[in-house]
Amino acid sequence: MKTTSRLFLFLAAFDAAAAVVYASVSGDEAGITLLFLAAGLHAMIGGYLWLLGRRFQVAPEDRPDAEISDGSGAVGFFSPASVWPFAVGLAASIMLVGLVYTPLTALAGAVILLTAVVGMVSEYWRRPH
């Protein structure tokens, strides 16, 4: 986790420096805004991974003497056949199209999206282990 958090924090600093340089050279407000947003997003991910790395044991990628097999093993439950990821994608598409055209469609897409996300998250608890 420490290696990954350092990488994201480095990217945040790089994006912020690039935004400052870009702001001094160019007058493009959109590019400056996007670079600062990228810096903020990298900082959020890096900060989250840094806090997570403090709570858990040392990850294999943080040890110089680690073997490839140290990172293997069970990662979690992944449903072999589920309709919920498709439903989430379809509902998100309906919601985003609704944001462009009509609020009623966006609301219907948001309701479907919420239902699909709840179904996908709760699918793990309904299946036998």
Protein backbone atom coordinates (compact mmCIF):
# COMPACT_ATOMS: atom_id res chain seq x y z
CA MET A 1 0.00 0.00 0.00
CA LYS A 2 2.82 2.42 0.75
CA THR A 3 4.27 2.11 -2.74
CA THR A 4 0.91 2.72 -4.37
CA SER A 5 0.07 5.64 -2.10
CA ARG A 6 3.45 7.24 -2.82
CA LEU A 7 2.83 6.86 -6.54
CA PHE A 8 -0.55 8.58 -6.34
CA LEU A 9 0.77 11.35 -4.08
CA PHE A 10 3.63 11.92 -6.53
CA LEU A 11 1.10 12.14 -9.37
CA ALA A 12 -0.90 14.69 -7.35
CA ALA A 13 2.19 16.85 -6.85
CA PHE A 14 3.11 16.50 -10.53
CA ASP A 15 -0.40 17.48 -11.64
CA ALA A 16 -0.40 20.50 -9.33
CA ALA A 17 3.02 21.61 -10.62
CA ALA A 18 1.90 21.08 -14.20
CA ALA A 19 -1.22 23.16 -13.50
CA VAL A 20 0.87 26.03 -12.12
CA VAL A 21 3.21 25.94 -15.12
CA TYR A 22 0.27 25.64 -17.52
CA ALA A 23 -1.48 28.57 -15.83
CA SER A 24 1.58 30.78 -16.21
CA VAL A 25 2.10 29.86 -19.87
CA SER A 26 -1.47 29.51 -21.11
CA GLY A 27 -4.66 31.38 -20.48
CA ASP A 28 -6.86 28.31 -20.89
CA GLU A 29 -9.16 28.13 -17.85
CA ALA A 30 -10.50 24.68 -18.72
CA GLY A 31 -7.05 23.07 -18.87
CA ILE A 32 -5.98 24.68 -15.61
CA THR A 33 -9.17 23.51 -13.92
CA LEU A 34 -8.79 19.97 -15.22
CA LEU A 35 -5.17 19.73 -14.09
CA PHE A 36 -6.07 20.93 -10.60
CA LEU A 37 -8.99 18.48 -10.50
CA ALA A 38 -6.65 15.66 -11.53
CA ALA A 39 -4.28 16.70 -8.75
CA GLY A 40 -7.13 16.63 -6.24
CA LEU A 41 -8.33 13.21 -7.40
CA HIS A 42 -4.82 11.75 -7.22
CA ALA A 43 -4.40 13.28 -3.76
CA MET A 44 -7.68 11.73 -2.56
CA ILE A 45 -6.71 8.26 -3.78
CA GLY A 46 -3.17 8.60 -2.42
CA GLY A 47 -4.42 9.80 0.96
CA TYR A 48 -6.94 6.99 1.18
CA LEU A 49 -4.30 4.38 0.33
CA TRP A 50 -1.89 5.95 2.81
CA LEU A 51 -4.48 5.76 5.61
CA LEU A 52 -5.38 2.21 4.60
CA GLY A 53 -1.71 1.21 4.57
CA ARG A 54 -1.30 2.41 8.14
CA ARG A 55 -4.09 0.12 9.37
CA PHE A 56 -3.12 -3.10 7.63
CA GLN A 57 -0.05 -5.27 7.51
CA VAL A 58 2.77 -4.66 5.07
CA ALA A 59 1.73 -5.53 1.52
CA PRO A 60 3.96 -7.79 -0.59
CA GLU A 61 4.78 -4.96 -3.00
CA ASP A 62 6.25 -2.94 -0.11
CA ARG A 63 8.77 -5.64 0.86
CA PRO A 64 12.00 -5.85 -1.15
CA ASP A 65 12.39 -9.57 -0.38
CA ALA A 66 8.85 -10.51 -1.49
CA GLU A 67 8.22 -13.26 -4.01
CA ILE A 68 5.54 -13.22 -6.70
CA SER A 69 3.65 -15.97 -4.89
CA ASP A 70 3.28 -13.74 -1.81
CA GLY A 71 0.68 -11.67 -3.63
CA SER A 72 -1.39 -14.63 -4.77
CA GLY A 73 -4.41 -16.11 -3.07
CA ALA A 74 -8.10 -15.46 -2.72
CA VAL A 75 -9.02 -11.82 -3.24
CA GLY A 76 -12.76 -11.97 -2.66
CA PHE A 77 -16.04 -13.21 -4.04
CA PHE A 78 -16.74 -12.58 -7.71
CA SER A 79 -20.04 -13.84 -9.00
CA PRO A 80 -19.53 -16.13 -12.00
CA ALA A 81 -22.81 -15.19 -13.66
CA SER A 82 -24.59 -12.03 -12.64
CA VAL A 83 -26.94 -9.66 -14.40
CA TRP A 84 -26.27 -6.81 -11.95
CA PRO A 85 -23.17 -5.28 -13.59
CA PHE A 86 -25.13 -5.01 -16.84
CA ALA A 87 -28.07 -3.49 -14.96
CA VAL A 88 -25.79 -0.92 -13.29
CA GLY A 89 -24.30 0.09 -16.64
CA LEU A 90 -27.71 0.32 -18.31
CA ALA A 91 -29.18 2.34 -15.44
CA ALA A 92 -26.20 4.71 -15.40
CA SER A 93 -26.63 5.22 -19.13
CA ILE A 94 -30.34 5.96 -18.72
CA MET A 95 -29.61 8.40 -15.91
CA LEU A 96 -26.90 10.23 -17.87
CA VAL A 97 -29.08 10.47 -20.98
CA GLY A 98 -31.82 11.78 -18.74
CA LEU A 99 -29.51 14.48 -17.42
CA VAL A 100 -29.10 15.69 -21.00
CA TYR A 101 -32.75 15.48 -22.10
CA THR A 102 -35.28 15.41 -19.27
CA PRO A 103 -35.16 15.29 -15.47
CA LEU A 104 -37.88 12.63 -15.33
CA THR A 105 -35.72 10.17 -17.26
CA ALA A 106 -32.76 11.04 -15.03
CA LEU A 107 -34.87 10.35 -11.95
CA ALA A 108 -36.04 7.00 -13.35
CA GLY A 109 -32.43 6.10 -14.18
CA ALA A 110 -31.32 7.06 -10.67
CA VAL A 111 -33.98 4.81 -9.11
CA ILE A 112 -33.01 1.91 -11.37
CA LEU A 113 -29.34 2.57 -10.64
CA LEU A 114 -29.92 2.52 -6.89
CA THR A 115 -31.85 -0.75 -7.20
CA ALA A 116 -29.13 -2.31 -9.35
CA VAL A 117 -26.33 -1.24 -7.00
CA VAL A 118 -28.19 -2.64 -3.99
CA GLY A 119 -28.79 -5.88 -5.89
CA MET A 120 -25.14 -6.17 -6.90
CA VAL A 121 -23.81 -5.41 -3.42
CA SER A 122 -26.23 -7.72 -1.64
CA GLU A 123 -25.72 -10.58 -4.10
CA TYR A 124 -22.73 -11.81 -2.10
CA TRP A 125 -24.80 -12.28 1.05
CA ARG A 126 -27.53 -14.27 -0.69
CA ARG A 127 -25.27 -16.89 -2.29
CA PRO A 128 -24.13 -19.94 -0.32
CA HIS A 129 -20.42 -20.02 0.47
